[in-house]
Amino acid sequence: MARVTTEETAVVQAGVSRRSFLKGTAAVAGLTLAACVAPGPQAASDMAAPAEEPVNIQIWWRLRPTIEGAIQVFEETHPHITVSLGDLGEAVYGTPKYVTAVAAGKGPDVSYQNRHTFRQFASRNLYRPIEDLLERDNLDKGNFMAGPIADLTWQGTLYGLPHTAGTRYFFWNRTHFEEAGLDPDVGPETWDDIMEMAPQLNKMEGDRIVRYGFLPHFPPGLSDQLLIYAMENGGFSQSEDGRTNLINTAPWVEALEWCDNIIDEFGGGHAAASSFMEGFAGQPVDPFAQGQVSMCSYGNWMIGRYAKFPDLDYDGTGLMPVSAANEGAQVNWSCGWTFVIDPNTELVEQGWEFMKWVISEDYVRAAGTVGLELEKEEWARQQLPGEPIFAPTPPVYQPAMQFMLDEYYSVLPERQKIMMERYLDSETFSVGCGQIAGLAAAELWIGFKNAWESALTKKQTPQEALDASHADVQKALDAAWENLESA
Amino acid sequence: MLRDQAVGPQPTREIHPGARGQPLRRLLELIGTQLHLVLGAIVFALPFVWMVSTSLKADRQIFAFPPIWVPDPFIWGNFPAVFIYAPMHLYFFNTLLIALAHVFGAVFTCSLAAYGFARLRAPGRDLIFMVMVSQMMIPYIVMLVPLYLLFAELEWIDTFYPLTIPAMLGTPFYIFMLRQFFLTIPMELEEAAIIDGASRLRIWWTIILPLAKPALATVAIFSFMFAWNDFTGPLIFLNSREKFTLSLGLQAFMFERRTMWGPLMAASTMMIMPILIVFFLAQKHFIQGIALTGIKA
Amino acid sequence: MTTAQPKPRLTNAAREALTCYLFLLPWGIGFLAFVIGPVVASFVLGFMDYEIVTPARWVGLANYIELFTDDARFGMSMGNTLYYVLVFVPFHVIIATLLALLLNQKARGIAVYRTLFYVPSIVPIVAGAILWVWILQPEWGLINSTLRIVGIEGPLWLASLTWSKPALILMALWGSGAAMIIVLAGLQGVPQHLYEAAEIDGANRWQRFQHVTIPMLSPTLFFILVLSVIASFQVFTTAYVMTGGGPAESTLFYMLYLYRRAFVLLDMGYAASMAWILFVAVLALTLIQFKLASRWVYYEVEQS
C-alpha cells in the first residue's frame, strides 16, 4: 500500500527547491492514500516462485549475538536467500516502530510479534494467513504446543508460527523453608497452604518486617500479576464468544481481595509492604533472589537468572497453588513470541522458508551454540562458582523442544530438569495470552494494571477497581466487535 | 572596530562583590561558596557515580539492597563484554556524524534565522516567528507516521538523511534561543557597521556571531547532546545495524524479561564520556562573554 | 554574497524586509519540506477514525466530541499534566537561575563543578531511572533516610497516589543543569559597566541583582519559561520509564495517554485530535506569555 503514483514521482523529481516544497503536500496525499487502501490478505496465486539470484528479505526481530549467529547459519544453508535483520524495538506495550512502518506501508517481510495483542491485529488483517502454506508443506499443527496455536488462530485461520513460550512457576526459597521448620521439598499447593506458611516465613527486626513470606505484588511491574491469581481461583478474562469481559466477576474480585488481605495481614499493611517493594518497581532488584521474599510466582525465564545468585537455593517444581474453590485444578498460562508474514509482501516464499527454519531444531542448535558461549563468558565474567546454567527459552515446536531438552536441559541440575518437565506437562492445561486477551488486548492489560494498583493503594475496593477496569475493557471490546462486523 | 569594545572574561560581580571588602568577610563567602558547590556537586554527581559503580558490578551486587556503592569484586570485564553485544565503536562514529550535522544546523542555519527574527524588520515576521515557535507544541509522535511516509517516498528510510537534513535546516528551539540572545546585543555596534556600509550578512558573521559566542556554544552543546541521546528518531528511521547510533546500541542489553545491567551501565558510561569531556573543555566558552563596556561610539 | 542585489528603487524598509526573508530562508525550506506536510496530515487525521491496520474513515468531529464528553482519562490526564506544569515550571526556572549564579563565579575547580552539575541531564534515562528508584525508596532510600534524621517519616513516593507526581517532578528538576547552561550564557550578556554604575550609585548586592541582572537576563528567563511550559505539557519519558502512568493512573500524563492511544491502542486519529487540543491549549498559554512579556522582558531592540 501507499505506493507513490507516477504523478507524484514526477513531482518528486522536478528539481530540488520545488521538491522540498511539494513533498509537504505529497506527504498529506500519500498519507491519505495509505490510510484509504486497506491491507488485505493476498491471494496465494500472487506468491513469487523462488528466484535464481539470492533474494533479500527484511526481518525485524532482535539484534542479539545468538540471533545474528543463527541468521548466518540460515544464510549459509539457504544460499538463495539473504537476510536484512532489523530490530523491532519496544514490542510488548506499544510497538511504535512496527506500527509506524506498517501504517506507511513499509513493514518488514517477516516480523517478530508478541502474542498478547495478536488476535486484535490478526482480526484486522495485519498478518498474512498461513493455512495454505502449512497445508502445502504438510506442517502438522499437532506438533506445536496447543495454547500458542490457539492464540494465533482467529476464526479458524492460523496467522503466524509460534516461536517461543514462557510460563509461570511458583518459586520458594528452600533455605527459608528449612529455617522455618517446613519441608523444603514441598511447596504450597493451595492458597490455604500459602496463608499458613507465609507468617511462619516472615522475619521481624523489632517491629519491622525484614523478610516477607509471601508478597502477592512481587514481582512488581508485571501488569499480569492479577491474572495468575484470578486463574488460580477459577476465573477467566472473557466469555467463550469473546464478547463479554469477565474481570469483575466473583473469582477476580475474590482473588484481588485475597491479595489485598495478605498484604494487610502478613505484610504489615500497604504502606509497609509497598515501601518494601518500591525499590523494586520494574527495576533490576529482586528480593526473592536476595532472600528477602520467601515465595513468589514468576516466569520460567528466571531459571537462568536465579542461577547467577550462588547463595539462593530455590525450588520451583510444584504446581501453581490454587484456591479452595478451585481445588485439584491445574492452572497456568503462557505467552511468547511469534513470526508473521506481511500481507503485502511479494516475498512470501522466502519469508515462509525462513519461518519454517526458525522454529526448527536447526535454529535451536545454531542459536544455542552462540548462546552457550555467551553464558560461559558471563559466568566467567561474574566470577560465579560451578558450571554455567544455560537455560534457553523453550520453543513451541515439539521436535525443536525435544532437541533442546536433550541438548541443553538434560545436563542441568535435577531440580531445573523437573521444572522443565512441569513446563511440558503444563502444555495440556495452559491457556495462551492471546486467548486471554481477545480483541481488546491492550485495554485488558492496562485494565489489570489499573485495578491492581487502585485496590492495593486503597483508592478503591477490589470490586470497585475491577468494575472500573471492566467498564473500560468492555467499551473497547464492543467497539472492536462493532468495527469488525461493520467492515 | 570590535577590538575596542571587546574585553576578556570577567568575574560576575553580584556574587563576588567583596573584591575590595574586608578579608574575613571574603574568606567566609569563599567558604560558603565552596560549601554550596560541594553539596550541590554531590547531589548532582550521584547518577554518574552510581552508573560507573554499577558498570563494575556482578549481577548479585547490582541487585543487592540496600545498595552497594563499592563493587566487590570489580568486574572490569563488563566493559569489553559490551562489544560482544554491540559494536559501540561503530555506533560512536555514526552518532558523531549525526551530531555534527545537528551542531552545524544549530550554529549556522539557526543563527541566520535568529538574526532575521531579532534584528531585521519585515512584514509578517512576528507571525512567522509564532508559527515557528508553535511548531514545538505539536507532539512529535503524531507526526511520526506522516514523516515516515515522506521519508519512505524520498527513499530515506535506513539512511542518515532523516536524522541530519531536517536538523541542518534548523530547529525552532535553537532559533528561539539565539533570537533571545541576539535581542540583548546593543544596537549601537550594528548601526556603526551599517554606516560603514557593511552588508547584513557581514554584520551577522563579524559582529553578531563573535558577540554571541556563549550562546552559540550553548546551542552547539545542546544540539550535540540531543543528537547524541536521541532515541525515537534513530529507532524509527534506521533499520540496519551498520547505521545504528549509541542510544539504539543500549537496547542490545535490554532483553524482554531481563536486562544485562553491568554491560548496560558500562556502555552508558562509554557513551556519555565523550560528551563530558567535550563539555568540560568547552565550558569556559560559556563564561567567555564579551564585556560590552564603553560602547558609546 | 551580499544581500540579494538590491534594486535601487527599493526603499530601505523593503530592502530590510527582503534581507530578513533571505535570512529566514534556509529554515523556511526545512519548514516547508519536513514540517508543514506532517502537521497538516496530523490535523486531517484528527477528523478520522484511523486505526492504522484498517482504512481511515472520515468521522468529522466525532473524536473531539468523544474526548470532551465520553473520556474520563482525557480530563484526568490533562489534570495530572497541569499539576506537573504548575509545580515543575517555577521550580525549574528558579533552580536553573540559582545554579547558574552559583556557577558563574571564579572559584577553585569551577570547571569540574559545572560539568558535574550538568551530568544528570546527559545520563541515559535507563541508567538514571534505577538510581532514582534507590533515591525514592521509602524504607531506606536517600531522601527518606535523610528525612528520618530530622524526625520526619517520608512518603511512599512512587507507590503513593499523592506523592507519585512530586517524585517525578523531583526527578525532572534534577536535570536542571541544561537550563542552567542557558542562564549561564545569558549572564555573560550582562554589560559590566551597568554593575559598575550601580555600584557607584550605592546599590547593594540585592539591588544590583534586582535592577541589573534580572532585567538584562529577562530575555533568557523568558525563553526558559516559554520552553519549560511547552516541554512540560509534553512530559513523557520519566513517567513512561518509572511508573508507566501508575499507581492507579496518578502519573498518566497527557502525552503518555496520547502515546497509549497512538501506539498501544492504535487509535491514531484519536491521538491526532488529542495532539491538536494540546496544541491549542499550549499555543494560547504561550501567546499570553508573549503578551505579558512586554511588562517584564527587557530587549535592546524595539519589538514591533
PDB file of C-alpha atoms in Angstrom, chain A residues 2 4 8 12 19 23-24 26-27 30-31 34 58 60 62-65 68 85-90 92 96-97 99-101 103-104 106 112 222 224 276 280 283-287 290 292 301-302 305 308-310 337 374 377-378 381-384, chain B residues 57-66 73-81 84-86 91 144-150 152-154 156-158 231 234-242 244 251-263:
ATOM      1  CA  ALA A   2       0.963   3.638  -0.207  1.00  0.00           C
ATOM      2  CA  VAL A   4       3.798   6.554  -4.870  1.00  0.00           C
ATOM      3  CA  GLU A   8       3.847  12.066  -7.520  1.00  0.00           C
ATOM      4  CA  VAL A  12       9.464  14.409  -6.608  1.00  0.00           C
ATOM      5  CA  ARG A  19      10.558  19.161  -4.454  1.00  0.00           C
ATOM      6  CA  LYS A  23       6.893  16.991  -0.626  1.00  0.00           C
ATOM      7  CA  GLY A  24       4.910  18.533   2.151  1.00  0.00           C
ATOM      8  CA  ALA A  26       2.734  14.900  -1.199  1.00  0.00           C
ATOM      9  CA  ALA A  27       3.054  13.606   2.322  1.00  0.00           C
ATOM     10  CA  GLY A  30       0.385   9.909   0.483  1.00  0.00           C
ATOM     11  CA  LEU A  31      -0.907   9.516   3.974  1.00  0.00           C
ATOM     12  CA  ALA A  34      -2.017   4.909   2.808  1.00  0.00           C
ATOM     13  CA  GLN A  58      13.668  -7.876   5.611  1.00  0.00           C
ATOM     14  CA  TRP A  60      12.502  -7.369  12.134  1.00  0.00           C
ATOM     15  CA  ARG A  62      16.178  -8.618  17.705  1.00  0.00           C
ATOM     16  CA  LEU A  63      19.811  -7.719  17.250  1.00  0.00           C
ATOM     17  CA  ARG A  64      21.429 -10.248  19.527  1.00  0.00           C
ATOM     18  CA  PRO A  65      24.569 -12.283  19.017  1.00  0.00           C
ATOM     19  CA  GLU A  68      22.782 -12.953  14.328  1.00  0.00           C
ATOM     20  CA  LEU A  85      17.975  -8.122  10.060  1.00  0.00           C
ATOM     21  CA  GLY A  86      16.452  -5.169  11.878  1.00  0.00           C
ATOM     22  CA  ASP A  87      15.493  -4.632  15.488  1.00  0.00           C
ATOM     23  CA  LEU A  88      11.798  -4.460  16.271  1.00  0.00           C
ATOM     24  CA  GLY A  89      12.289  -2.101  19.198  1.00  0.00           C
ATOM     25  CA  GLU A  90       9.812  -1.968  22.087  1.00  0.00           C
ATOM     26  CA  VAL A  92       5.192  -5.532  24.329  1.00  0.00           C
ATOM     27  CA  PRO A  96       5.876   2.385  17.675  1.00  0.00           C
ATOM     28  CA  LYS A  97       8.450   1.271  15.145  1.00  0.00           C
ATOM     29  CA  VAL A  99       3.161   0.382  13.710  1.00  0.00           C
ATOM     30  CA  THR A 100       4.704   3.421  12.038  1.00  0.00           C
ATOM     31  CA  ALA A 101       6.259   1.364   9.267  1.00  0.00           C
ATOM     32  CA  ALA A 103       0.974   2.450   8.597  1.00  0.00           C
ATOM     33  CA  ALA A 104       3.253   3.825   5.900  1.00  0.00           C
ATOM     34  CA  LYS A 106       6.661  -0.217   4.569  1.00  0.00           C
ATOM     35  CA  TYR A 112       8.574 -10.999  15.320  1.00  0.00           C
ATOM     36  CA  LEU A 222       4.271  -7.169  35.618  1.00  0.00           C
ATOM     37  CA  ASP A 224      -0.377  -9.580  34.508  1.00  0.00           C
ATOM     38  CA  PHE A 276       9.494  -2.591  50.975  1.00  0.00           C
ATOM     39  CA  PHE A 280      11.899  -2.990  43.026  1.00  0.00           C
ATOM     40  CA  GLN A 283      13.747  -2.478  38.209  1.00  0.00           C
ATOM     41  CA  PRO A 284      16.649  -4.864  38.489  1.00  0.00           C
ATOM     42  CA  VAL A 285      16.312  -5.540  42.169  1.00  0.00           C
ATOM     43  CA  ASP A 286      14.806  -8.852  43.109  1.00  0.00           C
ATOM     44  CA  PRO A 287      14.011  -9.511  46.779  1.00  0.00           C
ATOM     45  CA  GLN A 290      18.274 -11.606  47.621  1.00  0.00           C
ATOM     46  CA  GLN A 292      14.080 -11.119  51.334  1.00  0.00           C
ATOM     47  CA  TRP A 301      12.863 -17.069  32.256  1.00  0.00           C
ATOM     48  CA  MET A 302      14.049 -16.691  35.852  1.00  0.00           C
ATOM     49  CA  ARG A 305      18.791 -15.554  36.106  1.00  0.00           C
ATOM     50  CA  LYS A 308      23.565 -16.261  38.963  1.00  0.00           C
ATOM     51  CA  PHE A 309      22.810 -15.903  42.666  1.00  0.00           C
ATOM     52  CA  PRO A 310      25.016 -18.593  44.224  1.00  0.00           C
ATOM     53  CA  TRP A 337       6.754 -14.733  20.515  1.00  0.00           C
ATOM     54  CA  LEU A 374      27.789 -16.220  25.873  1.00  0.00           C
ATOM     55  CA  GLU A 377      31.514 -15.752  29.126  1.00  0.00           C
ATOM     56  CA  GLU A 378      29.025 -14.243  31.539  1.00  0.00           C
ATOM     57  CA  ARG A 381      32.969 -12.547  33.938  1.00  0.00           C
ATOM     58  CA  GLN A 382      30.753 -12.520  37.020  1.00  0.00           C
ATOM     59  CA  GLN A 383      33.129 -14.943  38.743  1.00  0.00           C
ATOM     60  CA  LEU A 384      30.384 -17.433  39.516  1.00  0.00           C
TER      61      LEU A 384
ATOM     62  CA  LYS B  57      29.479  -4.967  39.464  1.00  0.00           C
ATOM     63  CA  ALA B  58      28.274  -8.539  39.135  1.00  0.00           C
ATOM     64  CA  ASP B  59      24.504  -9.141  38.964  1.00  0.00           C
ATOM     65  CA  ARG B  60      24.325 -10.337  42.566  1.00  0.00           C
ATOM     66  CA  GLN B  61      25.673  -6.975  43.736  1.00  0.00           C
ATOM     67  CA  ILE B  62      23.666  -4.827  41.345  1.00  0.00           C
ATOM     68  CA  PHE B  63      20.524  -6.400  42.751  1.00  0.00           C
ATOM     69  CA  ALA B  64      21.555  -6.034  46.375  1.00  0.00           C
ATOM     70  CA  PHE B  65      19.734  -3.754  48.752  1.00  0.00           C
ATOM     71  CA  PRO B  66      20.382  -1.505  50.432  1.00  0.00           C
ATOM     72  CA  PRO B  73      34.816  -7.821  43.238  1.00  0.00           C
ATOM     73  CA  PHE B  74      35.376  -5.230  40.495  1.00  0.00           C
ATOM     74  CA  ILE B  75      34.036  -6.720  37.272  1.00  0.00           C
ATOM     75  CA  TRP B  76      36.184  -4.888  34.734  1.00  0.00           C
ATOM     76  CA  GLY B  77      35.055  -7.430  32.170  1.00  0.00           C
ATOM     77  CA  ASN B  78      31.720  -5.633  31.751  1.00  0.00           C
ATOM     78  CA  PHE B  79      33.472  -3.096  29.541  1.00  0.00           C
ATOM     79  CA  PRO B  80      34.999  -5.486  26.985  1.00  0.00           C
ATOM     80  CA  ALA B  81      31.767  -7.541  27.148  1.00  0.00           C
ATOM     81  CA  ILE B  84      30.205  -8.740  22.201  1.00  0.00           C
ATOM     82  CA  TYR B  85      26.666  -7.380  22.137  1.00  0.00           C
ATOM     83  CA  ALA B  86      27.031  -4.072  20.355  1.00  0.00           C
ATOM     84  CA  TYR B  91      27.886   3.354  16.637  1.00  0.00           C
ATOM     85  CA  LEU B 144       5.784  10.169  13.022  1.00  0.00           C
ATOM     86  CA  VAL B 145       3.549   8.324  10.597  1.00  0.00           C
ATOM     87  CA  PRO B 146       3.318  11.171   8.047  1.00  0.00           C
ATOM     88  CA  LEU B 147       7.046  11.815   8.408  1.00  0.00           C
ATOM     89  CA  TYR B 148       7.817   8.157   7.868  1.00  0.00           C
ATOM     90  CA  LEU B 149       5.736   8.182   4.738  1.00  0.00           C
ATOM     91  CA  LEU B 150       7.525  11.261   3.481  1.00  0.00           C
ATOM     92  CA  ALA B 152       9.897   6.482   2.636  1.00  0.00           C
ATOM     93  CA  GLU B 153       8.917   8.250  -0.568  1.00  0.00           C
ATOM     94  CA  LEU B 154      12.253  10.019  -0.655  1.00  0.00           C
ATOM     95  CA  TRP B 156      15.488   7.939   3.025  1.00  0.00           C
ATOM     96  CA  ILE B 157      14.487   5.098   5.356  1.00  0.00           C
ATOM     97  CA  ASP B 158      17.536   3.373   6.807  1.00  0.00           C
ATOM     98  CA  PHE B 231      16.301   7.543  20.704  1.00  0.00           C
ATOM     99  CA  PRO B 234      17.045   6.537  15.105  1.00  0.00           C
ATOM    100  CA  LEU B 235      14.645   3.838  16.340  1.00  0.00           C
ATOM    101  CA  ILE B 236      12.001   4.659  13.769  1.00  0.00           C
ATOM    102  CA  PHE B 237      14.129   5.593  10.777  1.00  0.00           C
ATOM    103  CA  LEU B 238      17.129   3.253  10.989  1.00  0.00           C
ATOM    104  CA  ASN B 239      16.936  -0.486  10.407  1.00  0.00           C
ATOM    105  CA  SER B 240      20.351  -1.972   9.802  1.00  0.00           C
ATOM    106  CA  ARG B 241      22.925  -2.419  12.438  1.00  0.00           C
ATOM    107  CA  GLU B 242      25.725  -0.715  10.474  1.00  0.00           C
ATOM    108  CA  PHE B 244      22.851   2.317  14.424  1.00  0.00           C
ATOM    109  CA  GLN B 251      18.939  -1.711  23.519  1.00  0.00           C
ATOM    110  CA  ALA B 252      21.259  -4.644  22.918  1.00  0.00           C
ATOM    111  CA  PHE B 253      21.497  -5.073  26.685  1.00  0.00           C
ATOM    112  CA  MET B 254      17.794  -4.901  27.404  1.00  0.00           C
ATOM    113  CA  PHE B 255      16.036  -8.179  26.777  1.00  0.00           C
ATOM    114  CA  GLU B 256      12.308  -8.735  27.115  1.00  0.00           C
ATOM    115  CA  ARG B 257      12.443 -10.127  30.605  1.00  0.00           C
ATOM    116  CA  ARG B 258      15.946  -9.378  31.596  1.00  0.00           C
ATOM    117  CA  THR B 259      18.453  -6.544  31.358  1.00  0.00           C
ATOM    118  CA  MET B 260      22.202  -7.045  31.426  1.00  0.00           C
ATOM    119  CA  TRP B 261      22.754  -4.206  33.843  1.00  0.00           C
ATOM    120  CA  GLY B 262      26.526  -4.443  34.149  1.00  0.00           C
ATOM    121  CA  PRO B 263      27.294  -4.188  30.428  1.00  0.00           C
TER     122      PRO B 263
END
